[in-house]
Amino acid sequence: MARRGDGGKCFNISVVGLSGTERDKGQLGVGKSCLCNRFVRPKADDYFTEHISVLSQSDFSGRVINNDHFLYWGEIRRVSEDGVEFHFQVVEQTEFVDDSSFQPFKGGKMEPYVKRCSNTKLQSAEKLMYICKNQLGIEKEYEQKVIPDGRFNVDGFLCLVDVSVVPSRPIERQLDFIAHTLQNLMKTKKPVVVVTTKNDEACDAFVREVERFINRKDFKGNIPIVETSAHENVNVDLAFVILAQLIDKTKGRTRIVPYSEAYRSR
Ligand code: GTP
Ligand code: MG
C-alpha cells in the first residue's frame, strides 16, 4: 500500500480467476472484467456486459493490451462509512486468445496462468487504461490514461469463482483452479479475498461447495468470501473494501453481508 501526497492511502488490487481458451474456462468467462468495470465505472451507461478475450494480433499489440495478459482498469476513489478516503488501482489478470489460431498469444515469459496471476510486480511501459471493447483500434477517441510509471505493485488479490452454471465448465474445474491459485497467492503473503460472481444466477449447490472448500483447514479458514453480482451491482464495492481493510490491517472491519440481504437492501 502506498501513501499519496495528500495523505490518502492507495491500494493496488489484482483481480484473478479461471482464464484461458474455451477448453479451459468453458463457454463464458468467470466475470473478472464485469466486476472490474462495475467497480471502476459503476454508472449504468459506463457498464458493459461483454469484454475482450479473443483478439486479433494487431489489437493484442496495441497500447491497451500492450502484448500483456493483463488489463489496467485505472484508478478510483472511494470514501468509507467512517469518512476515510481510499484510492484503488485495479488490474485484471486474464489470458488473451488469438482469433486465428485460438491459442493464447505468446508474450513475454509465458508461465501457466495459475502461476503468472500471482505476480506482484507488473511492468508495462506506456500501457493504456482499458475502458471497453470498442476502444481497441480507436484509442484516441477515448480517455487516454497511462499506467503510472509503467509499473504496478500488487497489494492484494481478489480471487473470483463463478457460481452460475456455464456449459462445458464443471464446478470441479474451478475448485481445482482456485486450490492451485490460492496456494500461489498465499505464498506472496498478500491478503486474498475470494469473490463469488454472478450470484444473480447462482446455483445453490455451487455456492455451498465453494464455502466448504474455502473453509477447509489448508486455507486456515480465514479467507473471507464475498458474494457479488456485477450485473446487479451487489457487493462489488464491498469485495474491494474488505480487501483494502485486510491490506491496511484495519481494526474494525465492515460486515460481510450475504448476497440475498445485500440485494434486498439496494
Ligand atoms: P475472460 O477475461 O475472457 O477470461 O473473462 P472474464 O472473467 O473477464 O469474464 P467477463 O467479465 O468478460 O464475463 C463473462 C460473461 O459472464 C459475460 O457474458 C458477462 O456478461 C457474464 N457476466 C459477468 N458478470 C455477470 C454477473 O454479475 N451476472 C451474470 N448473470 N452474468 C455475468
Ligand atoms: Mg476479462
Short mmCIF file of C-alpha atoms and ligand atoms in Angstrom, two decimals:
data_model
loop_
_atom_site.label_atom_id
_atom_site.label_comp_id
_atom_site.label_asym_id
_atom_site.label_seq_id
_atom_site.Cartn_x
_atom_site.Cartn_y
_atom_site.Cartn_z
CA MET A 1 0.00 0.00 0.00
CA ALA A 2 1.38 3.36 -1.00
CA ARG A 3 0.73 6.70 0.68
CA ARG A 4 -0.35 9.50 -1.57
CA GLY A 5 0.91 13.04 -1.35
CA ASP A 6 -2.45 14.12 0.12
CA GLY A 7 -2.10 11.58 2.98
CA GLY A 8 -4.68 9.18 1.49
CA LYS A 9 -3.96 5.51 1.01
CA CYS A 10 -3.68 3.80 -2.32
CA PHE A 11 -4.48 0.12 -2.77
CA ASN A 12 -3.32 -1.78 -5.84
CA ILE A 13 -5.65 -4.70 -6.45
CA SER A 14 -5.19 -7.63 -8.83
CA VAL A 15 -8.34 -9.47 -9.95
CA VAL A 16 -7.76 -13.13 -10.88
CA GLY A 17 -9.91 -16.16 -11.80
CA LEU A 18 -10.05 -19.10 -14.22
CA SER A 19 -8.90 -17.85 -17.65
CA GLY A 20 -7.74 -19.19 -21.00
CA THR A 21 -9.27 -20.76 -24.08
CA GLU A 22 -12.83 -22.09 -24.20
CA ARG A 23 -11.41 -25.52 -23.34
CA ASP A 24 -10.00 -24.13 -20.08
CA LYS A 25 -12.73 -21.77 -18.97
CA GLY A 26 -15.88 -23.10 -20.67
CA GLN A 27 -18.23 -21.08 -22.87
CA LEU A 28 -18.09 -17.92 -20.73
CA GLY A 29 -15.53 -16.15 -18.58
CA VAL A 30 -15.95 -16.16 -14.80
CA GLY A 31 -16.74 -12.41 -14.64
CA LYS A 32 -13.39 -10.69 -13.96
CA SER A 33 -13.90 -7.88 -16.47
CA CYS A 34 -17.50 -7.15 -15.45
CA LEU A 35 -16.52 -6.94 -11.76
CA CYS A 36 -13.68 -4.51 -12.57
CA ASN A 37 -15.92 -2.48 -14.87
CA ARG A 38 -18.66 -2.16 -12.24
CA PHE A 39 -16.15 -1.14 -9.58
CA VAL A 40 -14.20 1.49 -11.51
CA ARG A 41 -17.11 2.81 -13.61
CA PRO A 42 -20.31 1.99 -11.73
CA LYS A 43 -22.77 4.10 -13.75
CA ALA A 44 -25.24 2.15 -15.88
CA ASP A 45 -24.09 3.94 -19.07
CA ASP A 46 -20.44 3.02 -18.43
CA TYR A 47 -21.13 -0.64 -17.64
CA PHE A 48 -20.56 -3.16 -20.43
CA THR A 49 -21.57 -6.79 -20.21
CA GLU A 50 -19.22 -8.04 -22.95
CA HIS A 51 -15.45 -7.58 -22.82
CA ILE A 52 -12.41 -8.62 -24.78
CA SER A 53 -10.97 -12.12 -24.74
CA VAL A 54 -10.41 -13.39 -28.34
CA LEU A 55 -8.43 -10.78 -30.29
CA SER A 56 -6.56 -10.01 -33.50
CA GLN A 57 -2.77 -9.78 -33.41
CA SER A 58 -2.96 -6.02 -34.03
CA ASP A 59 -5.29 -5.47 -31.03
CA PHE A 60 -3.02 -7.61 -28.86
CA SER A 61 -0.04 -5.43 -29.72
CA GLY A 62 -1.99 -2.14 -29.46
CA ARG A 63 -1.40 0.13 -26.47
CA VAL A 64 -4.26 -1.12 -24.33
CA ILE A 65 -3.23 -4.77 -24.30
CA ASN A 66 0.43 -3.88 -25.00
CA ASN A 67 1.38 -7.54 -25.58
CA ASP A 68 0.49 -8.43 -21.97
CA HIS A 69 -2.06 -10.78 -20.50
CA PHE A 70 -3.35 -8.22 -18.02
CA LEU A 71 -5.57 -5.14 -18.25
CA TYR A 72 -5.09 -1.90 -16.38
CA TRP A 73 -8.56 -0.73 -15.33
CA GLY A 74 -7.47 2.63 -13.92
CA GLU A 75 -7.91 4.40 -10.62
CA ILE A 76 -10.93 5.14 -8.45
CA ARG A 77 -11.56 6.94 -5.17
CA ARG A 78 -13.99 5.69 -2.55
CA VAL A 79 -14.92 7.14 0.85
CA SER A 80 -15.63 4.53 3.54
CA GLU A 81 -18.53 4.68 6.01
CA ASP A 82 -16.31 6.42 8.58
CA GLY A 83 -15.18 9.07 6.11
CA VAL A 84 -11.72 7.64 5.27
CA GLU A 85 -10.66 8.20 1.68
CA PHE A 86 -9.44 5.14 -0.22
CA HIS A 87 -7.80 5.19 -3.64
CA PHE A 88 -7.79 2.00 -5.64
CA GLN A 89 -5.96 0.98 -8.77
CA VAL A 90 -7.13 -2.19 -10.44
CA VAL A 91 -5.64 -4.73 -12.83
CA GLU A 92 -7.26 -7.86 -14.26
CA GLN A 93 -5.08 -10.93 -14.88
CA THR A 94 -6.51 -12.82 -17.85
CA GLU A 95 -5.36 -14.72 -20.92
CA PHE A 96 -5.94 -13.33 -24.41
CA VAL A 97 -6.58 -15.76 -27.22
CA ASP A 98 -5.52 -15.28 -30.86
CA ASP A 99 -8.57 -15.12 -33.16
CA SER A 100 -6.76 -17.02 -35.91
CA SER A 101 -5.11 -19.89 -34.02
CA PHE A 102 -7.45 -19.93 -30.98
CA GLN A 103 -4.37 -20.38 -28.80
CA PRO A 104 -3.23 -17.91 -26.13
CA PHE A 105 -0.94 -15.20 -27.52
CA LYS A 106 2.72 -15.67 -26.75
CA GLY A 107 4.03 -12.63 -24.91
CA GLY A 108 7.00 -12.26 -22.53
CA LYS A 109 7.89 -15.31 -20.49
CA MET A 110 4.79 -17.42 -20.57
CA GLU A 111 4.23 -19.15 -17.26
CA PRO A 112 0.95 -21.02 -16.80
CA TYR A 113 -1.86 -18.71 -15.70
CA VAL A 114 -2.12 -20.22 -12.16
CA LYS A 115 1.47 -19.16 -11.55
CA ARG A 116 1.55 -15.93 -13.55
CA CYS A 117 -1.55 -14.47 -11.88
CA SER A 118 0.23 -14.41 -8.51
CA ASN A 119 2.82 -11.96 -9.88
CA THR A 120 3.04 -8.93 -7.56
CA LYS A 121 5.30 -6.76 -9.70
CA LEU A 122 3.84 -5.98 -13.08
CA GLN A 123 5.52 -3.85 -15.71
CA SER A 124 4.24 -2.45 -18.96
CA ALA A 125 5.62 0.78 -20.39
CA GLU A 126 3.01 3.26 -21.62
CA LYS A 127 0.16 0.80 -21.21
CA LEU A 128 -3.23 2.49 -21.57
CA MET A 129 -6.21 2.04 -19.28
CA TYR A 130 -8.83 -0.31 -20.73
CA ILE A 131 -12.37 1.04 -20.95
CA CYS A 132 -14.38 -1.15 -23.32
CA LYS A 133 -14.15 -3.45 -26.34
CA ASN A 134 -14.86 -0.71 -28.89
CA GLN A 135 -11.89 1.32 -27.67
CA LEU A 136 -9.39 -1.04 -29.35
CA GLY A 137 -8.03 0.49 -32.55
CA ILE A 138 -9.60 3.91 -31.87
CA GLU A 139 -7.86 4.65 -28.55
CA LYS A 140 -7.64 8.39 -29.28
CA GLU A 141 -11.42 8.71 -29.16
CA TYR A 142 -11.43 7.60 -25.51
CA GLU A 143 -9.85 8.94 -22.34
CA GLN A 144 -6.16 8.02 -22.51
CA LYS A 145 -4.79 7.24 -19.08
CA VAL A 146 -1.40 5.57 -18.83
CA ILE A 147 -0.41 3.08 -16.10
CA PRO A 148 1.72 5.28 -13.75
CA ASP A 149 5.49 4.80 -14.27
CA GLY A 150 4.78 1.69 -16.37
CA ARG A 151 4.57 -0.30 -13.14
CA PHE A 152 2.04 -1.86 -10.80
CA ASN A 153 2.92 -3.36 -7.42
CA VAL A 154 0.11 -5.58 -6.20
CA ASP A 155 -1.06 -5.14 -2.57
CA GLY A 156 -3.77 -7.81 -2.56
CA PHE A 157 -5.82 -10.21 -4.68
CA LEU A 158 -9.46 -10.82 -5.42
CA CYS A 159 -9.79 -14.45 -6.47
CA LEU A 160 -13.03 -14.96 -8.40
CA VAL A 161 -15.24 -18.05 -8.56
CA ASP A 162 -18.28 -18.15 -10.82
CA VAL A 163 -21.23 -19.80 -9.04
CA SER A 164 -23.56 -19.81 -12.08
CA VAL A 165 -23.90 -22.80 -14.39
CA VAL A 166 -21.73 -22.39 -17.51
CA PRO A 167 -21.75 -25.01 -20.30
CA SER A 168 -18.51 -27.03 -20.62
CA ARG A 169 -17.17 -25.88 -17.28
CA PRO A 170 -17.82 -28.17 -14.30
CA ILE A 171 -17.50 -26.58 -10.84
CA GLU A 172 -14.69 -29.07 -10.10
CA ARG A 173 -12.52 -27.33 -12.68
CA GLN A 174 -12.87 -24.01 -10.87
CA LEU A 175 -12.26 -25.60 -7.47
CA ASP A 176 -9.14 -27.27 -8.82
CA PHE A 177 -8.06 -23.94 -10.28
CA ILE A 178 -8.58 -21.99 -7.05
CA ALA A 179 -6.85 -24.68 -5.00
CA HIS A 180 -3.68 -24.18 -7.05
CA THR A 181 -4.09 -20.44 -7.42
CA LEU A 182 -4.75 -19.80 -3.72
CA GLN A 183 -1.60 -21.73 -2.83
CA ASN A 184 0.41 -19.49 -5.15
CA LEU A 185 -1.34 -16.31 -3.97
CA MET A 186 -0.76 -17.18 -0.32
CA LYS A 187 2.97 -17.60 -0.96
CA THR A 188 3.09 -13.89 -1.84
CA LYS A 189 1.91 -13.11 1.76
CA LYS A 190 -0.51 -10.55 0.31
CA PRO A 191 -4.12 -10.62 1.51
CA VAL A 192 -6.66 -12.53 -0.59
CA VAL A 193 -10.47 -12.32 -0.70
CA VAL A 194 -12.49 -14.97 -2.54
CA VAL A 195 -15.30 -13.38 -4.55
CA THR A 196 -18.17 -15.44 -5.91
CA THR A 197 -19.53 -13.91 -9.12
CA LYS A 198 -22.90 -13.96 -10.95
CA ASN A 199 -24.89 -14.59 -7.76
CA ASP A 200 -27.93 -13.26 -9.66
CA GLU A 201 -27.84 -16.65 -11.44
CA ALA A 202 -26.29 -18.67 -8.62
CA CYS A 203 -26.57 -22.42 -8.38
CA ASP A 204 -27.06 -23.00 -4.62
CA ALA A 205 -25.10 -26.26 -4.66
CA PHE A 206 -22.09 -24.43 -6.17
CA VAL A 207 -22.28 -21.70 -3.53
CA ARG A 208 -22.22 -24.30 -0.76
CA GLU A 209 -19.39 -26.20 -2.41
CA VAL A 210 -17.22 -23.09 -2.65
CA GLU A 211 -17.89 -22.28 1.03
CA ARG A 212 -16.99 -25.80 2.10
CA PHE A 213 -13.86 -25.70 0.00
CA ILE A 214 -12.60 -22.33 1.28
CA ASN A 215 -13.29 -23.21 4.89
CA ARG A 216 -11.08 -26.32 4.65
CA LYS A 217 -8.21 -26.26 7.07
CA ASP A 218 -5.50 -25.94 4.40
CA PHE A 219 -6.73 -22.40 3.81
CA LYS A 220 -6.84 -21.98 7.60
CA GLY A 221 -10.49 -20.96 7.31
CA ASN A 222 -9.53 -17.30 7.25
CA ILE A 223 -10.10 -16.25 3.67
CA PRO A 224 -13.22 -14.07 3.52
CA ILE A 225 -15.83 -14.87 0.85
CA VAL A 226 -17.88 -12.03 -0.65
CA GLU A 227 -20.94 -12.90 -2.78
CA THR A 228 -21.33 -10.49 -5.70
CA SER A 229 -23.20 -9.73 -8.86
CA ALA A 230 -21.65 -7.22 -11.24
CA HIS A 231 -24.79 -7.11 -13.41
CA GLU A 232 -26.95 -6.21 -10.38
CA ASN A 233 -24.19 -4.17 -8.75
CA VAL A 234 -24.45 -6.09 -5.48
CA ASN A 235 -21.48 -6.29 -3.05
CA VAL A 236 -18.94 -5.24 -5.71
CA ASP A 237 -17.62 -2.30 -3.65
CA LEU A 238 -17.75 -4.48 -0.53
CA ALA A 239 -15.29 -7.01 -2.03
CA PHE A 240 -12.71 -4.28 -2.69
CA VAL A 241 -13.27 -2.57 0.67
CA ILE A 242 -12.88 -5.83 2.63
CA LEU A 243 -9.60 -6.48 0.80
CA ALA A 244 -8.39 -2.90 1.45
CA GLN A 245 -9.14 -3.34 5.16
CA LEU A 246 -7.07 -6.55 5.21
CA ILE A 247 -4.18 -4.79 3.43
CA ASP A 248 -4.47 -1.82 5.78
CA LYS A 249 -4.89 -4.10 8.85
CA THR A 250 -7.93 -2.02 9.82
CA LYS A 251 -9.26 -2.98 13.25
CA GLY A 252 -13.00 -2.51 12.76
CA ARG A 253 -13.99 -4.43 9.64
CA THR A 254 -17.04 -3.80 7.51
CA ARG A 255 -19.58 -6.60 7.91
CA ILE A 256 -19.74 -9.08 5.04
CA VAL A 257 -23.38 -9.00 4.01
CA PRO A 258 -24.73 -12.19 2.32
CA TYR A 259 -25.94 -11.75 -1.27
CA SER A 260 -29.69 -12.05 -0.61
CA GLU A 261 -29.57 -9.47 2.18
CA ALA A 262 -27.42 -7.06 0.14
CA TYR A 263 -29.73 -7.50 -2.87
CA ARG A 264 -32.82 -6.64 -0.80
CA SER A 265 -31.26 -3.57 0.77
CA ARG A 266 -30.13 -1.97 -2.51
P1 GTP B 1 -12.01 -13.56 -19.63
O1 GTP B 1 -11.22 -12.32 -19.30
O2 GTP B 1 -12.29 -13.71 -21.09
O3 GTP B 1 -11.39 -14.80 -19.03
O4 GTP B 1 -13.47 -13.44 -18.97
P2 GTP B 1 -13.88 -12.65 -17.63
O5 GTP B 1 -13.57 -13.48 -16.45
O6 GTP B 1 -13.32 -11.28 -17.68
O7 GTP B 1 -15.47 -12.61 -17.74
P3 GTP B 1 -16.39 -11.39 -18.23
O8 GTP B 1 -16.46 -10.35 -17.19
O9 GTP B 1 -15.99 -11.00 -19.59
O10 GTP B 1 -17.83 -12.11 -18.25
C1 GTP B 1 -18.08 -13.31 -18.98
C2 GTP B 1 -19.57 -13.44 -19.23
O11 GTP B 1 -20.27 -13.53 -18.00
C3 GTP B 1 -20.17 -12.24 -19.98
O12 GTP B 1 -21.14 -12.71 -20.90
C4 GTP B 1 -20.82 -11.42 -18.89
O13 GTP B 1 -21.91 -10.65 -19.34
C5 GTP B 1 -21.26 -12.51 -17.91
N1 GTP B 1 -21.32 -11.96 -16.54
C6 GTP B 1 -20.34 -11.26 -15.92
N2 GTP B 1 -20.75 -10.83 -14.69
C7 GTP B 1 -22.02 -11.27 -14.55
C8 GTP B 1 -22.99 -11.14 -13.49
O14 GTP B 1 -22.80 -10.49 -12.46
N3 GTP B 1 -24.18 -11.79 -13.68
C9 GTP B 1 -24.45 -12.50 -14.82
N4 GTP B 1 -25.64 -13.09 -14.90
N5 GTP B 1 -23.57 -12.62 -15.83
C10 GTP B 1 -22.36 -12.02 -15.71
MG MG B 2 -11.83 -10.41 -18.91
#
